[in-house]
Coordinates of C-alpha atoms in Angstrom, one line a residue:
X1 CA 0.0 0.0 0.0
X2 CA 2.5 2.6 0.6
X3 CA 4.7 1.6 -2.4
X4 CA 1.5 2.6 -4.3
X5 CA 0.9 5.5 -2.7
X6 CA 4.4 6.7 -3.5
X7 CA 3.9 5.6 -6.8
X8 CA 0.4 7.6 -7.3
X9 CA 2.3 10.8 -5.7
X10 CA 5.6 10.3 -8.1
X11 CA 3.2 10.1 -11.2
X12 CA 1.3 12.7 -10.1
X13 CA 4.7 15.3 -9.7
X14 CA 5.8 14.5 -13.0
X15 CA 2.3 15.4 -15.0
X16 CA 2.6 18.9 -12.6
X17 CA 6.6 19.2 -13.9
X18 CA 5.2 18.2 -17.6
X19 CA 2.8 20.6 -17.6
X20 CA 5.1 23.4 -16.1
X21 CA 7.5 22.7 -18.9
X22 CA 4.8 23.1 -21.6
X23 CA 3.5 25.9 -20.6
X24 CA 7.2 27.4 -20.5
X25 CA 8.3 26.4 -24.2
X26 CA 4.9 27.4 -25.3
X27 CA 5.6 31.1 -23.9
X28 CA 9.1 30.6 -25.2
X29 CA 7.9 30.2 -28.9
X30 CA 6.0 32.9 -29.4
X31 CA 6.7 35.1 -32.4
X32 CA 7.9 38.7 -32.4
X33 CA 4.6 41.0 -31.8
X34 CA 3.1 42.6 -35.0
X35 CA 3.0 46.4 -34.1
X36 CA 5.0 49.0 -33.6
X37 CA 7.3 49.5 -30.2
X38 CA 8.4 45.8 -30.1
X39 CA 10.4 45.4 -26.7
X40 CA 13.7 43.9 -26.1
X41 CA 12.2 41.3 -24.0
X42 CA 10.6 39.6 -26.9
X43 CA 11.6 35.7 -27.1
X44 CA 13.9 35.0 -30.1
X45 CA 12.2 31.9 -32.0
X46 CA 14.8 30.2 -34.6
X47 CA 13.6 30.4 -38.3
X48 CA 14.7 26.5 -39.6
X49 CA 15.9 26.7 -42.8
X50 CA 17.0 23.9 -44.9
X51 CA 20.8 23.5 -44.6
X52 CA 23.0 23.5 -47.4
X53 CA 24.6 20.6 -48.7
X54 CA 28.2 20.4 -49.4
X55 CA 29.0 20.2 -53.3
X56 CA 30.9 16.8 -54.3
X57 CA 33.3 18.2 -56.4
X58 CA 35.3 21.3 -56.6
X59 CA 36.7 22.8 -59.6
X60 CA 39.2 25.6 -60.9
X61 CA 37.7 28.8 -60.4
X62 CA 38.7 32.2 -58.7
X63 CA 36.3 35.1 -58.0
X64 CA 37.5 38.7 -57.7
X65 CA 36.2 39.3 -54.1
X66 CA 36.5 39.6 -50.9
X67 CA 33.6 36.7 -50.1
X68 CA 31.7 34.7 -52.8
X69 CA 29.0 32.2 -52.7
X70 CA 27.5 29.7 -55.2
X71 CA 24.0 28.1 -53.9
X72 CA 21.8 25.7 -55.9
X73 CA 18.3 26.7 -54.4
X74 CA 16.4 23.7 -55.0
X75 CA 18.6 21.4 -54.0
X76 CA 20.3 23.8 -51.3
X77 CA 23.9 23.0 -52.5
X78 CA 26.4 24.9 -52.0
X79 CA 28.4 24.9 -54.9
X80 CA 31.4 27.3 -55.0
X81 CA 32.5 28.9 -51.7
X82 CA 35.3 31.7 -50.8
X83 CA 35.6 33.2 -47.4
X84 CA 32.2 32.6 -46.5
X85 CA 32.7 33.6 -42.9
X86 CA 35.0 36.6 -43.1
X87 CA 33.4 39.6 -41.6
X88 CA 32.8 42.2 -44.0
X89 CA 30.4 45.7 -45.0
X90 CA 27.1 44.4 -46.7
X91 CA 26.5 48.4 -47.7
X92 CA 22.9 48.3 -49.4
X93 CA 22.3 44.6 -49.0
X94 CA 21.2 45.8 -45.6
X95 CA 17.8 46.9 -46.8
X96 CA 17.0 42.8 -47.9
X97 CA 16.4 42.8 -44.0
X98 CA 14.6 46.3 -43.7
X99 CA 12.5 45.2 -46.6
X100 CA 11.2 41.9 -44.8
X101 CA 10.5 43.5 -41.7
X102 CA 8.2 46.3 -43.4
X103 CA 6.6 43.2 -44.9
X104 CA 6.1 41.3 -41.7
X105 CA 5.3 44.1 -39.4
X106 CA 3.5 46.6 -41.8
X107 CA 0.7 47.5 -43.4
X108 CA 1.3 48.4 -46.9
X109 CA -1.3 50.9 -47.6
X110 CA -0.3 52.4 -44.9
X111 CA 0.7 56.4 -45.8
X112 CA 3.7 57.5 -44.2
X113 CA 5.2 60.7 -43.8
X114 CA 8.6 61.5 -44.4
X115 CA 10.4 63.0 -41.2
X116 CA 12.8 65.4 -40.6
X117 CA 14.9 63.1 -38.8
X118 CA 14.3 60.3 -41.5
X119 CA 16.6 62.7 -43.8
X120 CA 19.7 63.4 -41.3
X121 CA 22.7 61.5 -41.3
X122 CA 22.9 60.4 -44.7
X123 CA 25.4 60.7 -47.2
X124 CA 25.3 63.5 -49.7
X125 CA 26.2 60.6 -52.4
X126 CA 24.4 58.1 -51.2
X127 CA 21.6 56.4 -53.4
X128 CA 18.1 58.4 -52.8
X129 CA 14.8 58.8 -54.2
X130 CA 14.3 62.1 -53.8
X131 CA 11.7 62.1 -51.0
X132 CA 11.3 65.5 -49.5
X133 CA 10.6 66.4 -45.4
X134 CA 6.5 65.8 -45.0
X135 CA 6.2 64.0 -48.3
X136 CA 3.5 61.2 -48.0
X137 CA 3.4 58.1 -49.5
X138 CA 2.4 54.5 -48.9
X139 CA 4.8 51.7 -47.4
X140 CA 4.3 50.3 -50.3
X141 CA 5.5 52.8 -52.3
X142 CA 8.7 53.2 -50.3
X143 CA 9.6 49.2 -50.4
X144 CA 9.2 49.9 -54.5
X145 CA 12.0 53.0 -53.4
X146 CA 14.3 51.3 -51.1
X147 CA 14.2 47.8 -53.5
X148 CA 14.8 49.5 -56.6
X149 CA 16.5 52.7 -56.4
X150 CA 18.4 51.7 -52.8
X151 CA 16.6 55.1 -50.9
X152 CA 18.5 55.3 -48.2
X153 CA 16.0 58.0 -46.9
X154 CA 13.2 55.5 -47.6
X155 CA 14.7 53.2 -45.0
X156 CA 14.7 55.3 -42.3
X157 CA 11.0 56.4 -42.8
X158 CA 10.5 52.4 -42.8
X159 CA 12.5 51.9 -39.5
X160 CA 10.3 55.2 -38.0
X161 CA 7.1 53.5 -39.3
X162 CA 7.3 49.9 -37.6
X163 CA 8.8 50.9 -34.4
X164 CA 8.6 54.6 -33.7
X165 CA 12.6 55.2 -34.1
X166 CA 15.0 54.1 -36.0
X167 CA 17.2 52.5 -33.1
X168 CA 14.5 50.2 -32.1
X169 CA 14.3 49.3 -35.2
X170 CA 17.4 48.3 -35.5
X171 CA 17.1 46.3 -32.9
X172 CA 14.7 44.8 -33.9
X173 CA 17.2 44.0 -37.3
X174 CA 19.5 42.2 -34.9
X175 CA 16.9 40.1 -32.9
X176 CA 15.7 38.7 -36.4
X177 CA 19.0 38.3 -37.6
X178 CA 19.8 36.1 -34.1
X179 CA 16.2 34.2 -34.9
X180 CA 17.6 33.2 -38.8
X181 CA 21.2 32.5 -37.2
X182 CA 23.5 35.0 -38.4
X183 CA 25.8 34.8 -35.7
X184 CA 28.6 36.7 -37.1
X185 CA 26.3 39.7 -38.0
X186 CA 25.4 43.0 -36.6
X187 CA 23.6 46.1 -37.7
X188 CA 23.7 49.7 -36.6
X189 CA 21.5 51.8 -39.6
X190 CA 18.7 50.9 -41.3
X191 CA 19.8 51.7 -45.2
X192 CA 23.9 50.1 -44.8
X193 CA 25.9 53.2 -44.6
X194 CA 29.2 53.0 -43.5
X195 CA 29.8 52.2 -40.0
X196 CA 32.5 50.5 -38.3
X197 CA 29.9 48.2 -35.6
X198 CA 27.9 47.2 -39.2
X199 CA 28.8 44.1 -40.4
X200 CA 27.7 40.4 -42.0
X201 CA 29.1 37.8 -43.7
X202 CA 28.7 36.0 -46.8
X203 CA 26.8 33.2 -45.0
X204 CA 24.8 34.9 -43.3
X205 CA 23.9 36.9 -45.8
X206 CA 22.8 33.8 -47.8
X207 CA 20.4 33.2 -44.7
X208 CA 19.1 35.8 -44.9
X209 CA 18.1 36.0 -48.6
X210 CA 17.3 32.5 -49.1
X211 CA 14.4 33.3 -46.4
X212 CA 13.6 36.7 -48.3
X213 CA 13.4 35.1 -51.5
X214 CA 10.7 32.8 -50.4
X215 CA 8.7 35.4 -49.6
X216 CA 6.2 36.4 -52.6
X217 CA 5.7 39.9 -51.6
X218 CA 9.4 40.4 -51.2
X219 CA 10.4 38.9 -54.5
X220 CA 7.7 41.8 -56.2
X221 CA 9.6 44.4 -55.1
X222 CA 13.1 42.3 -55.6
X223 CA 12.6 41.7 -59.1
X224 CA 11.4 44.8 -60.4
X225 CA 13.3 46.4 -63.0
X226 CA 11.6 50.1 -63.2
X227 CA 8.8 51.2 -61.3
X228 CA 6.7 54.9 -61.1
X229 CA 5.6 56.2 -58.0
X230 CA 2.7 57.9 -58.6
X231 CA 2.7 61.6 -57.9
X232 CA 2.6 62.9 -54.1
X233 CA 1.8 66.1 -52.2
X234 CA 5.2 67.0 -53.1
X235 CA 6.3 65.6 -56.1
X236 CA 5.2 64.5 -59.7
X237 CA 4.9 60.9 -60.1
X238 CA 8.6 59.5 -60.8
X239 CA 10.5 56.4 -62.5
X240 CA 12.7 54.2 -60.6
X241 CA 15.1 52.3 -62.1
X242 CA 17.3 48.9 -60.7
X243 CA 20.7 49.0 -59.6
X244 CA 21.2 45.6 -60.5
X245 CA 22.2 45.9 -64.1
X246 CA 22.2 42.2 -64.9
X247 CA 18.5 42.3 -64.8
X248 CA 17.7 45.3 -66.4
X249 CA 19.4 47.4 -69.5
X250 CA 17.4 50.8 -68.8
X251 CA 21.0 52.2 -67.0
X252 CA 23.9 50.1 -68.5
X253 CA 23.5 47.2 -71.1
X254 CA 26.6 45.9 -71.0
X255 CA 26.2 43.5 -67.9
X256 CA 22.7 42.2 -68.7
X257 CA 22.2 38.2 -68.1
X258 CA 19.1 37.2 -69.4
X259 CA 18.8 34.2 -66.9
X260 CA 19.0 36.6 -64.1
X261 CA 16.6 37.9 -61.7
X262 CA 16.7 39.9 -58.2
X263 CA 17.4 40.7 -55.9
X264 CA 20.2 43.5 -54.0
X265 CA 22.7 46.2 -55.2
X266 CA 24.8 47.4 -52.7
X267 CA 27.9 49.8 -52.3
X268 CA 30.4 51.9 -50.2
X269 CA 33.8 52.4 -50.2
X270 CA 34.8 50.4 -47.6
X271 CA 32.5 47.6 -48.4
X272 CA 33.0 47.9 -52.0
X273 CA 30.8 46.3 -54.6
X274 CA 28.1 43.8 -53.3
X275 CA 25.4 42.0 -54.7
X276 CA 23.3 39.0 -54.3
X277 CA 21.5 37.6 -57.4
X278 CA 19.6 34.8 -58.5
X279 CA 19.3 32.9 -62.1
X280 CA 17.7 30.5 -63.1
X281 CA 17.2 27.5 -66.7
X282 CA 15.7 24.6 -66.5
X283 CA 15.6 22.9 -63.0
X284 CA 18.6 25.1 -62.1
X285 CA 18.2 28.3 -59.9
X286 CA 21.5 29.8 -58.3
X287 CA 21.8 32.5 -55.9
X288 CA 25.1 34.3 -56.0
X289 CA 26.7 36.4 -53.1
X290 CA 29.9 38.8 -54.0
X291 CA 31.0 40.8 -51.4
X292 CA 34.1 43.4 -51.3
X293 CA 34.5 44.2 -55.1
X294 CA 36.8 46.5 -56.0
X295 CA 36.0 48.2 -59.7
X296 CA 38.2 47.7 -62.7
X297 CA 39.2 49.5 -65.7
X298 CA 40.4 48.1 -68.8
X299 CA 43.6 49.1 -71.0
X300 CA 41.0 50.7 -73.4
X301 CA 40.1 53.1 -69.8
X302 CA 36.8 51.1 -70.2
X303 CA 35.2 51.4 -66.5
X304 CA 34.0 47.6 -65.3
X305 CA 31.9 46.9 -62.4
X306 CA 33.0 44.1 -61.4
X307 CA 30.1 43.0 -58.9
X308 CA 28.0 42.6 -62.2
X309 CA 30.9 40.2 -64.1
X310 CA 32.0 37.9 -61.2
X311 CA 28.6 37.1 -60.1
X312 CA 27.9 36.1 -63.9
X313 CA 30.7 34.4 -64.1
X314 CA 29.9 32.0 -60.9
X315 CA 26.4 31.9 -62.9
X316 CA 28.0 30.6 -65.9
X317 CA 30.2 28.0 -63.9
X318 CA 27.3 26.9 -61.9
X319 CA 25.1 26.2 -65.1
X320 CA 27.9 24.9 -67.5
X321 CA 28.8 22.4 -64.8
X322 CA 26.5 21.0 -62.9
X323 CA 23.7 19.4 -63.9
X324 CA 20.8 16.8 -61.2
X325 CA 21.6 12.9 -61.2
X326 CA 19.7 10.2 -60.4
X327 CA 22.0 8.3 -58.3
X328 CA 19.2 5.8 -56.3
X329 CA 16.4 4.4 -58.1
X330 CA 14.0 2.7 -56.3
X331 CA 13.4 -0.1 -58.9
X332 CA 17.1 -1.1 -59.5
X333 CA 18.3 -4.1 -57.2
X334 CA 21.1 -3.0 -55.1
X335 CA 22.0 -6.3 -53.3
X336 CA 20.6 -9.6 -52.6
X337 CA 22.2 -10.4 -49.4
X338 CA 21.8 -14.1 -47.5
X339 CA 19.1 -14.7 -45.1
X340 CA 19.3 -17.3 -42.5
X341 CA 16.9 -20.0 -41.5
X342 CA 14.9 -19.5 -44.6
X343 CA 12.1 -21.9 -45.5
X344 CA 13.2 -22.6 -49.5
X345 CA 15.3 -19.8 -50.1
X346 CA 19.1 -18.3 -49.1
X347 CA 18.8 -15.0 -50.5
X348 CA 16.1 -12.1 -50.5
X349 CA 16.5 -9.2 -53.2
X350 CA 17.2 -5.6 -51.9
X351 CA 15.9 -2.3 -53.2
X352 CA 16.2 1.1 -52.0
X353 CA 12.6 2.8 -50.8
X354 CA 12.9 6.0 -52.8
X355 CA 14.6 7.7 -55.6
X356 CA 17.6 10.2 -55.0
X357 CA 18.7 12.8 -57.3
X358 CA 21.4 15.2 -56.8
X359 CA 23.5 18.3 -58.2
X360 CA 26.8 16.7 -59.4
X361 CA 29.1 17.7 -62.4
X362 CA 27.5 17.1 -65.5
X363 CA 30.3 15.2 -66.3
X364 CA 29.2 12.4 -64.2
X365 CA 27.9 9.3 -65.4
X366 CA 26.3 6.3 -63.7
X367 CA 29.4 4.7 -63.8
X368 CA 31.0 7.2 -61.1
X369 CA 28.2 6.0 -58.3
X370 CA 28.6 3.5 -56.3
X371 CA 25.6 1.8 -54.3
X372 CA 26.7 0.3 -50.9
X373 CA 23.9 -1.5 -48.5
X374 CA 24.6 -1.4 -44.5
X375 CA 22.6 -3.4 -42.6
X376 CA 20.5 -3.2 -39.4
X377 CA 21.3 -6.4 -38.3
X378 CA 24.1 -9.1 -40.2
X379 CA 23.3 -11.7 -41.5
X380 CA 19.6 -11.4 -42.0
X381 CA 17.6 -14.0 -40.8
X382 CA 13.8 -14.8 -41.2
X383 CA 11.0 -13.9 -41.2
X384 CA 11.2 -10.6 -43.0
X385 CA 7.9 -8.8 -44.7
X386 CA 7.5 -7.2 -47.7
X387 CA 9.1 -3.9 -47.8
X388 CA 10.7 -4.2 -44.7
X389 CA 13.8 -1.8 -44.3
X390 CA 16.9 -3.7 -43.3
X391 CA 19.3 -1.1 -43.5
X392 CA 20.2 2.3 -45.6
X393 CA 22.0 2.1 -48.8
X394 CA 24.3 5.1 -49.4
X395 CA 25.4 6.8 -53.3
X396 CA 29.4 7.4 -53.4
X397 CA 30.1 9.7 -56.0
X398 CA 34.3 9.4 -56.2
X399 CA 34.7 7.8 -52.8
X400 CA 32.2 10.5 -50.8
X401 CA 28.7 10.1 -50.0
X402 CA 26.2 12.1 -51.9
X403 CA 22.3 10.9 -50.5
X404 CA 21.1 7.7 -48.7
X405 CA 17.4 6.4 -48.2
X406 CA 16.5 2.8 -46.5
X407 CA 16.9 -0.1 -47.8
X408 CA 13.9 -2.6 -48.3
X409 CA 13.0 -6.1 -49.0
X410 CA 11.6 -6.8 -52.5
X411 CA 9.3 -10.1 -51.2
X412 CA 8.4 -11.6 -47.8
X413 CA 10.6 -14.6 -46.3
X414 CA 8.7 -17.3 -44.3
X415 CA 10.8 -19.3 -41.5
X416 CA 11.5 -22.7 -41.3
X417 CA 9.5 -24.4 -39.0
X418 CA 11.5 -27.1 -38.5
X419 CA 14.4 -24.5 -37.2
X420 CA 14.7 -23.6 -33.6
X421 CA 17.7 -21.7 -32.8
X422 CA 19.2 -20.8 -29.7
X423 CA 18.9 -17.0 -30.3
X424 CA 14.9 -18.1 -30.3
X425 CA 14.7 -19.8 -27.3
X426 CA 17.3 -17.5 -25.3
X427 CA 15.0 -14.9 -26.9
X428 CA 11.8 -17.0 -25.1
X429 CA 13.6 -17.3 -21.8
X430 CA 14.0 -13.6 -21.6
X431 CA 10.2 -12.9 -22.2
X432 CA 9.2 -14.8 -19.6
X433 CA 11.8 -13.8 -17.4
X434 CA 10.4 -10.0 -18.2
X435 CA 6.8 -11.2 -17.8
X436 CA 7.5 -12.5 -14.0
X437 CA 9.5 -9.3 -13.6
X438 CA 6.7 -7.2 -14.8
X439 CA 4.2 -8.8 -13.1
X440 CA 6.2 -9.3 -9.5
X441 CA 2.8 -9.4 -7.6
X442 CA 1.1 -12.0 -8.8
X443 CA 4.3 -14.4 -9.5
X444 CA 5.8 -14.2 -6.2
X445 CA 2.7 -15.2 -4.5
X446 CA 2.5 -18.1 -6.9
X447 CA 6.5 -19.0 -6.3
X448 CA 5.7 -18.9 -3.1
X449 CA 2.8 -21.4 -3.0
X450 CA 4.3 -23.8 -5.3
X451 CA 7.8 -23.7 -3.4
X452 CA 6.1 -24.8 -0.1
X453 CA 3.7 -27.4 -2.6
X454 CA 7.2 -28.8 -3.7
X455 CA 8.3 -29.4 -0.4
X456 CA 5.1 -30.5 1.2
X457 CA 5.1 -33.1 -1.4
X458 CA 8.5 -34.1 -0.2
X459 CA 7.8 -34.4 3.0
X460 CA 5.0 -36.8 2.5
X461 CA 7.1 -38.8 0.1
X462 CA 9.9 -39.4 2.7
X463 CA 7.6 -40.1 5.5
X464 CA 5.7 -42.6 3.1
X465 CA 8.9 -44.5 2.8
X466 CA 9.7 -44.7 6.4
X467 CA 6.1 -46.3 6.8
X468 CA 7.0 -48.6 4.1
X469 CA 10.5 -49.5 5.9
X470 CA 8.7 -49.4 9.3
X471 CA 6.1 -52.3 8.1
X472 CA 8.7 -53.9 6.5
X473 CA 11.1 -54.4 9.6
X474 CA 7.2 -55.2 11.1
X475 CA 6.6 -58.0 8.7
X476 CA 10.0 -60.0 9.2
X477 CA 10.4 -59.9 13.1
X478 CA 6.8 -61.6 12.7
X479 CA 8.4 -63.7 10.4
X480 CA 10.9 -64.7 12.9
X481 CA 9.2 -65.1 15.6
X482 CA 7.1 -67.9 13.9
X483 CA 9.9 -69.6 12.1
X484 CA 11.6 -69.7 16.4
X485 CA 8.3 -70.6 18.1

């Protein structure tokens, strides 16, 4: 009785301590509030992204900057790589982040007004839109300015908008940057203007614009080559045009790529030339990160931007080789492996469950993929179902693993029945030793009773053969004494 009241009280503490915990993740997960004013207390939730796969093969190729990335976006591979970590300016690729927020937090018919202090502290070459002190216009309106033209002016009446000033704002910039993991990031301005405490990295940077560029809204404004803001109190209606002259051949012609499309100029002096892009054929989309480019010019004097050329040269690599491999089919036989204590067979066949494709070198061919099977258990025995897994099987593409998927049985295996093995019965043993342990009440009881059974019935058996010898010695003294009389 008082084992089960400790019991009942040790079940009921862990429900309370359960529920306690619940209640604290679920307070834990909540999202960042939708207004204006956001505090600092706010829980940071993690946005899961899909991680990047390693490419399988690297090749020849050098980019002129200070940090370049290659990603595959529907595979997420990660196909050419240079200083990914190193901690540099991201200039205009700042507003990518100022751009989502305004999404997420605002409302975009929402008419701002253009503040006094949303026009102070910005550089007298810095890329504008014009927009004058009490000029209104709607937030979305300004996204269409700070996405195409890169007003820097426009960010900071973005920042005032969603959280009253622009250094909550930006603190609100670094919470979400902490909630997609850019660890090595921080930001101090709204728009990317120098400053020394306002910094990224190539990876996070990819973070951050592989979430963007899931975002439909986002990739409206991203993807827009020209756009006319229709007129204002202050101002007849005007034309933006992109910065990103590979998509667009309104400003410069001579670095247009036809396969290209979004998303972010950006420039300083310190930072240099930056630019993320995406292009896209077929069932290949890239996005390409170039950070720290310094401009060229030619013998001829020719002036070359070189943000624009390196980024379409990783295109160009990226397209002209790679290509998506099958390298596991799941209707191809991958091993037929022995199975023990089979009734009429040895072997069962082996396929894998799904189909795998992956980015490779188009240079690849079947030939260059080799299947191995590891198994859950070896050797297999019996019985086995139909399309049971007994394993993984793995794709080496020159000695490294590419994808993997379980391993299945093609048919069912019956067991012998005239095949008992030791494993079986030591297999027996221990479920009926767990049974008695499990069940400790009502088998020790039972032990108990048959124990004292057991030696009650040896009891009687002894003392029925001393009667036995008793009547015995009985019968032959009688004997005697007849045989003497």
């Amino acid at each position: 009785m008082k084992f089960r009241k400790f019991f009942t009280f040790l079940t009921a503490l862990l429900l309370v301590c359960s529920l306690s915990f619940s209640a604290f993740a679920t307070e834990s997960e909540e999202t960042l509030p939708p207004e204006g004013n956001i505090s600092e207390e706010t829980p940071t939730v993690t946005i899961e992204q899909a991680p990047l796969t390693p490419y399988a093969f690297s090749g020849d190729l050098e980019v002129r900057a200070k940090a370049a990335m290659l990603i595959e976006l529907n595979s997420n591979t990660l196909v050419y790589e240079y200083e990914k970590h190193a901690q540099l300016y991201p200039a205009s690729l700042t507003k990518i982040m100022t751009c989502m927020l305004a999404i997420e937090y605002g409302d975009l018919d929402a008419v701002l007004t253009v503040s006094e202090t949303a026009l102070q502290n910005l550089s007298e070459f810095g890329s504008t839109a014009g927009l004058l002190e009490g000029e209104e216009l709607t937030l979305n309106e300004l996204l269409y300015c700070i996405m195409v033209s890169s007003a820097n002016e426009g960010c900071n009446v973005i920042a005032e908008y969603i959280s009253d000033d622009i250094s909550t704002f930006v603190d609100l910039m670094n919470r979400k940057a902490a909630q997609l993991g850019m660890t090595d990031t921080h930001f101090a301005n709204a728009h990317g203007l120098h400053d020394e405490n306002h910094y990224t990295t190539a990876y996070d940077l990819s973070l951050l614009a592989r979430w963007a560029w899931q975002n439909d809204q986002f990739r409206e404004y991203a993807t827009a080559t020209t756009h006319v803001v229709p007129a204002t109190n202050k101002s007849d209606a005007r034309t933006l045009y992109s910065t990103n002259y590979l998509t667009t051949t309104y400003v410069e012609s001579k670095y247009y790529y036809s396969k290209a499309s979004g998303i972010k100029t950006g420039f300083t002096t310190p930072a240099g030339g930056c630019l993320i892009s995406t292009a896209s054929s077929g069932n290949l989309e890239f996005m390409c990160i170039v950070m720290g480019c310094s401009p060229q010019t030619a013998d001829n004097g020719e002036y070359g931007d070189e943000r624009f050329v390196e980024s379409k040269k990783l295109f160009e690599y990226g397209f002209d080789n790679t290509s998506f491999t099958q390298v596991i089919s799941d209707t191809k036989m991958v091993d037929m492996p022995q199975v023990l204590y089979a009734d009429g067979r040895e072997n069962v066949v082996v396929r894998a469950s799904e189909d795998r494709t992956v980015l490779l070198p188009s240079s690849c061919s079947s030939d260059d993929i080799e299947l191995r099977v590891e198994y859950s258990s070896a050797p297999l025995e019996a019985p086995l179902e139909e399309e049971q897994a007994v394993g993984v099987v793995t794709a080496y593409y020159n000695g490294k693993a590419v994808a993997s998927c379980p391993a299945v049985t093609v048919t069912a295996v019956a067991r012998s029945a005239s095949k008992y093995t030791a494993a079986e019965a030591e297999a027996a043993v221990s479920s009926a030793t767990s049974w008695v342990l499990r069940y400790w009440y009502l088998t020790l009881p039972l032990l108990l009773v048959a124990f004292l059974l057991i030696v009650l019935i040896i009891l009687r058996s002894i003392n029925v053969r001393k009667a036995k010898k008793r009547a015995a010695a009985r019968r032959r003294n009688a004997e005697r004494r007849r045989y003497n009389g």
